XYZ file of C-alpha atoms in Angstrom:
431
model
C 0.082 0.052 -0.027
C 1.440 3.254 -1.108
C 2.368 5.609 1.730
C 0.451 8.975 1.972
C 2.649 12.011 1.509
C 2.509 14.288 4.529
C 3.561 17.808 4.193
C 5.825 19.024 7.026
C 4.178 21.781 9.285
C 6.447 24.216 11.015
C 5.821 23.906 14.705
C 7.351 26.086 17.355
C 10.289 24.720 19.192
C 9.560 22.948 22.312
C 11.168 24.518 25.094
C 11.599 22.729 28.389
C 9.404 24.225 31.044
C 11.879 23.511 33.640
C 14.576 25.416 31.902
C 12.193 28.275 31.186
C 11.007 28.456 34.750
C 14.568 28.365 35.874
C 15.511 31.145 33.472
C 12.522 33.242 34.660
C 13.472 32.720 38.348
C 17.020 33.694 37.651
C 15.846 36.809 35.853
C 13.509 37.734 38.601
C 16.373 37.469 41.029
C 18.249 39.895 38.971
C 15.432 42.337 39.449
C 13.997 42.261 35.939
C 10.278 42.404 35.163
C 8.664 39.537 33.072
C 7.848 40.493 29.444
C 4.070 40.674 28.556
C 2.321 37.504 27.433
C 1.369 38.731 23.988
C 5.032 39.112 22.922
C 6.526 35.798 21.920
C 9.569 34.931 23.926
C 12.868 35.279 22.335
C 15.313 32.360 21.920
C 17.297 32.582 25.154
C 20.485 30.633 25.304
C 22.792 30.586 28.194
C 26.024 32.509 27.510
C 29.242 30.562 27.074
C 31.980 30.895 29.604
C 33.952 33.353 27.370
C 30.995 35.516 26.606
C 29.447 38.021 28.946
C 25.712 37.910 29.558
C 24.070 40.725 27.700
C 22.111 43.183 29.716
C 18.367 42.699 29.348
C 16.456 45.471 27.615
C 13.992 47.314 29.802
C 10.312 47.128 28.781
C 8.613 49.988 27.081
C 7.310 52.705 29.374
C 3.722 52.704 27.814
C 3.130 49.055 28.664
C 1.618 48.052 31.972
C 3.662 44.979 33.149
C 2.525 43.248 36.276
C 5.320 42.526 38.722
C 6.566 39.045 38.977
C 5.279 37.015 41.892
C 7.522 34.578 43.383
C 6.215 31.426 44.973
C 6.643 31.175 48.625
C 8.748 28.624 50.203
C 6.984 25.296 50.213
C 4.109 26.446 48.042
C 2.840 24.224 45.262
C 3.554 25.687 41.853
C 0.555 23.890 40.259
C 2.571 21.585 38.031
C 2.717 18.015 38.887
C 5.993 16.311 38.702
C 7.934 19.351 37.778
C 11.052 20.391 39.736
C 10.991 23.926 41.133
C 14.212 25.782 41.564
C 14.248 27.702 44.807
C 16.517 30.634 45.250
C 17.603 31.058 48.794
C 18.281 34.750 49.728
C 21.821 35.366 50.871
C 22.314 35.273 54.625
C 22.014 38.716 56.311
C 25.178 40.000 57.977
C 24.873 40.998 61.505
C 25.666 44.779 62.102
C 29.037 45.426 63.405
C 29.653 48.419 65.610
C 32.228 50.576 63.854
C 33.747 53.196 66.055
C 33.007 56.743 64.667
C 36.048 58.863 63.780
C 36.195 62.121 65.802
C 35.262 65.239 63.968
C 36.193 68.845 64.675
C 32.773 70.052 63.680
C 29.525 67.933 63.707
C 26.374 68.867 61.869
C 23.466 70.064 63.844
C 21.518 66.839 63.299
C 24.317 64.842 64.975
C 24.269 66.887 68.164
C 22.252 65.394 71.042
C 18.919 66.729 71.558
C 19.225 66.705 75.366
C 22.089 68.178 77.437
C 24.494 65.613 78.897
C 23.763 64.587 82.435
C 25.900 66.479 85.027
C 28.774 64.511 86.680
C 28.285 63.265 90.080
C 28.471 65.718 93.033
C 31.804 64.294 94.057
C 33.305 64.997 90.677
C 31.832 68.511 90.181
C 34.344 71.326 90.653
C 33.682 73.697 93.499
C 31.647 76.751 92.794
C 33.873 79.783 92.091
C 33.948 82.490 94.776
C 31.877 85.435 93.935
C 34.203 88.255 92.607
C 33.957 91.496 94.787
C 32.537 94.447 92.874
C 35.111 96.839 91.543
C 35.651 100.026 93.584
C 34.124 103.105 92.198
C 36.430 105.865 90.879
C 36.480 109.294 92.423
C 34.440 110.698 89.536
C 31.698 108.045 89.883
C 31.509 108.812 93.643
C 31.199 112.517 92.824
C 28.350 111.959 90.473
C 26.540 109.808 92.991
C 26.389 112.601 95.547
C 23.115 114.238 96.546
C 24.145 117.904 96.117
C 20.756 119.226 97.272
C 21.029 117.492 100.592
C 24.694 118.509 101.138
C 24.344 122.102 100.097
C 20.939 122.760 101.778
C 22.346 124.580 104.828
C 24.975 126.701 103.091
C 25.075 130.484 102.903
C 25.129 132.271 99.443
C 28.868 132.740 99.674
C 29.507 129.129 100.530
C 27.146 127.855 97.884
C 28.911 130.055 95.243
C 32.322 128.665 96.449
C 31.157 125.018 96.144
C 29.509 125.630 92.728
C 32.850 126.973 91.405
C 34.617 123.876 92.753
C 32.046 121.688 91.163
C 32.342 123.406 87.817
C 36.124 123.230 87.898
C 36.000 119.377 88.623
C 33.471 118.736 85.875
C 34.727 120.956 83.096
C 38.421 121.416 83.933
C 37.871 125.192 84.334
C 40.672 127.032 86.111
C 40.232 128.846 89.397
C 42.379 131.577 90.864
C 43.501 131.802 94.466
C 46.291 132.905 96.878
C 48.543 130.487 98.685
C 48.069 131.060 102.387
C 50.513 128.408 103.583
C 52.556 125.341 102.838
C 51.979 122.161 105.014
C 53.657 118.842 104.890
C 50.903 116.156 104.395
C 50.712 112.461 103.753
C 49.581 111.951 100.191
C 48.848 108.686 98.381
C 50.881 108.667 95.089
C 50.708 105.985 92.400
C 54.048 104.433 91.642
C 54.659 104.665 87.848
C 56.888 101.494 87.879
C 54.777 99.110 89.954
C 51.324 100.843 89.639
C 50.793 100.504 93.363
C 49.547 103.263 95.546
C 52.271 104.594 98.075
C 52.029 107.031 100.756
C 54.509 109.874 100.767
C 55.121 112.917 102.828
C 55.375 116.054 100.744
C 54.826 119.750 100.964
C 51.423 121.014 99.748
C 50.269 124.479 99.005
C 47.093 125.511 100.723
C 44.572 127.702 99.163
C 41.236 128.686 100.822
C 38.938 130.615 98.391
C 36.290 131.242 101.062
C 35.761 128.232 103.536
C 36.923 125.130 101.569
C 40.423 123.923 102.001
C 42.092 123.305 98.630
C 45.237 121.161 98.724
C 47.839 121.338 95.951
C 50.639 118.681 96.304
C 54.144 119.469 95.225
C 53.835 117.073 92.298
C 51.014 119.079 91.013
C 52.778 122.375 91.222
C 55.240 121.799 88.444
C 55.826 119.754 85.353
C 57.965 116.666 85.941
C 60.990 118.002 83.957
C 60.702 121.374 85.797
C 60.500 120.175 89.353
C 61.952 122.626 91.902
C 63.390 122.280 95.334
C 61.083 122.425 98.328
C 62.329 125.840 99.587
C 60.954 127.367 96.370
C 57.427 126.149 97.279
C 57.868 127.255 100.891
C 58.712 130.781 99.748
C 55.595 131.028 97.576
C 53.311 131.978 100.343
C 51.253 134.954 99.272
C 51.609 134.106 95.542
C 48.434 134.127 93.315
C 48.096 131.026 91.200
C 45.671 129.295 88.808
C 44.594 125.694 89.511
C 42.047 123.015 88.445
C 40.150 120.901 90.959
C 41.062 117.076 90.437
C 39.285 115.594 93.462
C 36.391 116.571 95.732
C 35.862 115.291 99.243
C 32.478 116.914 99.837
C 31.717 115.193 103.174
C 35.000 116.570 104.727
C 34.949 119.861 102.916
C 38.335 119.339 101.193
C 39.331 119.562 97.516
C 42.660 118.516 95.686
C 43.790 120.759 92.882
C 46.555 120.903 90.227
C 48.356 123.927 89.321
C 50.258 122.021 86.641
C 47.064 121.282 84.542
C 46.064 124.908 84.750
C 49.428 126.112 83.568
C 49.250 123.683 80.567
C 45.987 125.236 79.490
C 47.461 128.712 79.780
C 50.421 127.820 77.672
C 48.235 126.415 74.957
C 46.147 129.607 74.947
C 49.280 131.757 74.760
C 50.925 129.799 71.889
C 47.731 130.122 69.715
C 47.386 133.935 70.191
C 49.760 135.787 67.826
C 48.928 139.042 69.490
C 50.409 137.715 72.715
C 53.404 135.593 71.555
C 54.897 137.976 69.029
C 58.110 139.810 70.025
C 57.461 143.182 71.501
C 54.057 142.297 72.849
C 53.352 143.736 76.249
C 51.935 141.130 78.822
C 51.674 140.769 82.583
C 53.499 138.355 84.852
C 52.909 137.295 88.442
C 55.686 137.012 91.117
C 55.685 133.610 92.707
C 58.888 133.386 94.707
C 61.720 135.889 95.347
C 65.374 135.197 96.381
C 68.205 137.489 96.925
C 69.414 137.325 93.344
C 66.566 135.697 91.318
C 62.901 136.068 91.081
C 60.538 133.371 89.942
C 57.541 134.785 87.861
C 54.793 133.129 85.938
C 53.581 134.407 82.601
C 50.670 132.520 80.814
C 51.725 129.258 82.436
C 55.432 129.719 81.839
C 57.580 129.678 84.938
C 60.602 132.059 84.333
C 63.576 132.893 86.430
C 64.489 136.590 86.169
C 67.717 138.202 87.480
C 68.179 141.748 88.389
C 69.271 142.615 84.732
C 65.798 141.603 83.443
C 64.017 143.358 86.185
C 65.400 146.877 86.503
C 68.194 149.200 85.129
C 68.944 150.123 88.722
C 71.262 147.820 90.622
C 69.273 146.093 93.438
C 71.314 144.684 96.374
C 68.514 142.189 97.440
C 65.560 141.479 95.254
C 63.527 140.572 98.347
C 63.534 144.236 99.330
C 61.899 145.220 96.085
C 59.631 142.369 95.036
C 57.254 140.091 96.940
C 55.126 137.106 95.964
C 51.742 138.091 94.664
C 52.823 141.215 92.794
C 51.752 141.589 89.124
C 54.358 143.181 86.881
C 54.334 144.602 83.293
C 56.698 142.867 80.935
C 57.630 142.711 77.231
C 57.943 139.433 75.140
C 61.545 139.380 73.853
C 61.413 135.925 72.292
C 59.264 132.816 71.953
C 59.938 129.441 70.527
C 56.701 127.454 70.036
C 58.486 124.170 69.347
C 60.421 124.184 72.593
C 57.758 126.160 74.416
C 60.327 128.540 75.522
C 59.302 132.159 76.520
C 61.649 135.070 77.289
C 60.369 138.319 78.811
C 61.942 141.447 80.241
C 60.403 143.691 82.900
C 62.832 146.509 82.562
C 62.003 146.845 78.932
C 58.792 148.645 80.033
C 60.838 151.337 81.662
C 63.006 154.036 80.169
C 66.737 153.609 80.329
C 68.226 156.187 82.750
C 71.505 156.177 80.771
C 69.781 158.151 78.059
C 70.858 161.790 78.683
C 73.051 160.891 81.703
C 76.175 162.551 80.088
C 74.353 165.894 80.129
C 72.933 165.420 83.675
C 76.151 164.114 85.078
C 79.049 165.508 83.043
C 82.572 164.118 83.473
C 84.415 165.524 86.537
C 81.274 166.179 88.545
C 80.581 164.773 91.932
C 77.378 163.090 92.790
C 75.570 161.639 95.707
C 74.981 157.881 95.426
C 74.105 154.745 97.393
C 76.165 151.499 97.250
C 73.849 148.767 95.725
C 76.300 145.920 95.501
C 79.801 144.534 94.965
C 81.064 142.186 92.343
C 84.654 141.143 91.440
C 86.262 144.116 93.270
C 83.820 146.682 91.635
C 81.162 148.635 93.462
C 77.722 149.429 91.949
C 76.427 152.883 93.015
C 72.958 154.126 92.268
C 72.399 157.791 91.583
C 69.116 159.353 92.527
C 67.823 159.405 89.017
C 68.413 155.664 88.594
C 71.658 155.873 86.706
C 74.100 153.130 87.840
C 77.777 154.135 88.175
C 80.470 151.427 88.293
C 83.075 152.622 90.730
C 86.440 151.744 92.250
C 87.896 152.768 95.613
C 90.294 155.653 96.024
C 93.860 154.768 97.152
C 93.172 155.777 100.710
C 90.114 153.539 101.091
C 89.647 149.841 101.148
C 86.757 147.476 100.611
C 86.063 146.917 104.315
C 85.384 150.530 104.773
C 82.207 150.463 102.778
C 79.124 148.258 103.082
C 76.153 147.783 100.845
C 73.598 150.501 101.585
C 76.134 153.120 102.615
C 75.875 156.584 101.150
C 78.953 157.879 99.297
C 80.232 160.620 97.111
C 81.403 159.550 93.627
C 83.403 161.253 91.055
C 82.214 160.758 87.493
C 85.176 159.769 85.263
C 83.819 158.513 81.845
C 80.860 157.054 79.806
C 80.960 153.928 77.573
C 78.437 154.246 74.910
C 78.782 150.714 73.552
C 78.076 149.190 76.968
C 75.799 152.137 77.928
C 77.650 152.291 81.287
C 78.989 155.158 83.476
C 82.254 154.769 85.443
C 83.447 156.723 88.530
C 85.411 156.587 91.873
C 84.287 156.613 95.396
C 85.837 159.567 97.098
C 84.360 159.391 100.683
C 81.569 158.113 102.750
C 78.807 160.578 103.285
């Protein structure tokens, strides 16, 4: 019997379900989604050892693909007699405490939300001792005074005196007063090297404007580079000075002042007034202290030593007989150096020179009545009644011990020296 010819029909390849399920499970483990059911599966063949497995293509974004559900452990897959490949997850590693590296700055989220607990009482440091309050300064104590209560029972003169002291202390304005005495007092002075307060005994000038005792220590009388001996201050009784209040003790009725600060303000005023500091300007000076040969005067804060040559044309045996502290003299500015703050004045420049016309009043060969004013280097200074000074020698029959300062004598006029503006003569006899 002849065989019937059968046309071969293309049938799809039979794929082992076990291999496909294993492949799907492995793909699911890799985290890939299962392709849709309406798309025929591609021929998947396991890569060889030398080839690398190609990365699966992600599904299109517009297709809704349900996630792959894995069968639970021990659950029946619904296929009888088929082996199921179960993928066991890798074992979880137990967390290990890794010490944190110290950091210089931690973010705010790493800071603890609650403050750390305090250490035990035994470990806590002892509480610091309370610091005592700083002592108030003299100016703070002054501003804290109740002036209405303190000045309630004062008279009009006393109230005016205290108001002047208050104003000088607040605004550094200068007051004027007369030194009525010099007392040795114990004064607290700050040591410039150590900064500590030390008590020293020093002479202090006393000024009483009306009822209040104003004390001016020796260190506040002069600038440091112009300090003078104690006997100069002791001889200043009766002198008129300017001062600035630097401390007020209202309860005890005492104030401390500084002449040095007032003189500094006066010098500044003088240096910035060309009408006062120019050469030839006439100003006034006050006598502070007088010695036999020198006189200390003050002119706009400048303390100046004047000799007899700057005071008067007439020879003066002892300046203490002619000048006294507290006097005010007219003088002329002969020079001023603003850089060195050096002032030069002359009192006798305000007077006329008696030598002018002396040759006509006292011609050569005439005898005149005169008074011995002083002796120097063997010469004798004799003052004529009109103020002319005659430099004399003794005659041969007299010697120096025969004549004393203040004696009245008869002099013989011998000559005139125009270049020195000096008259010369000889003592003939004692009158």
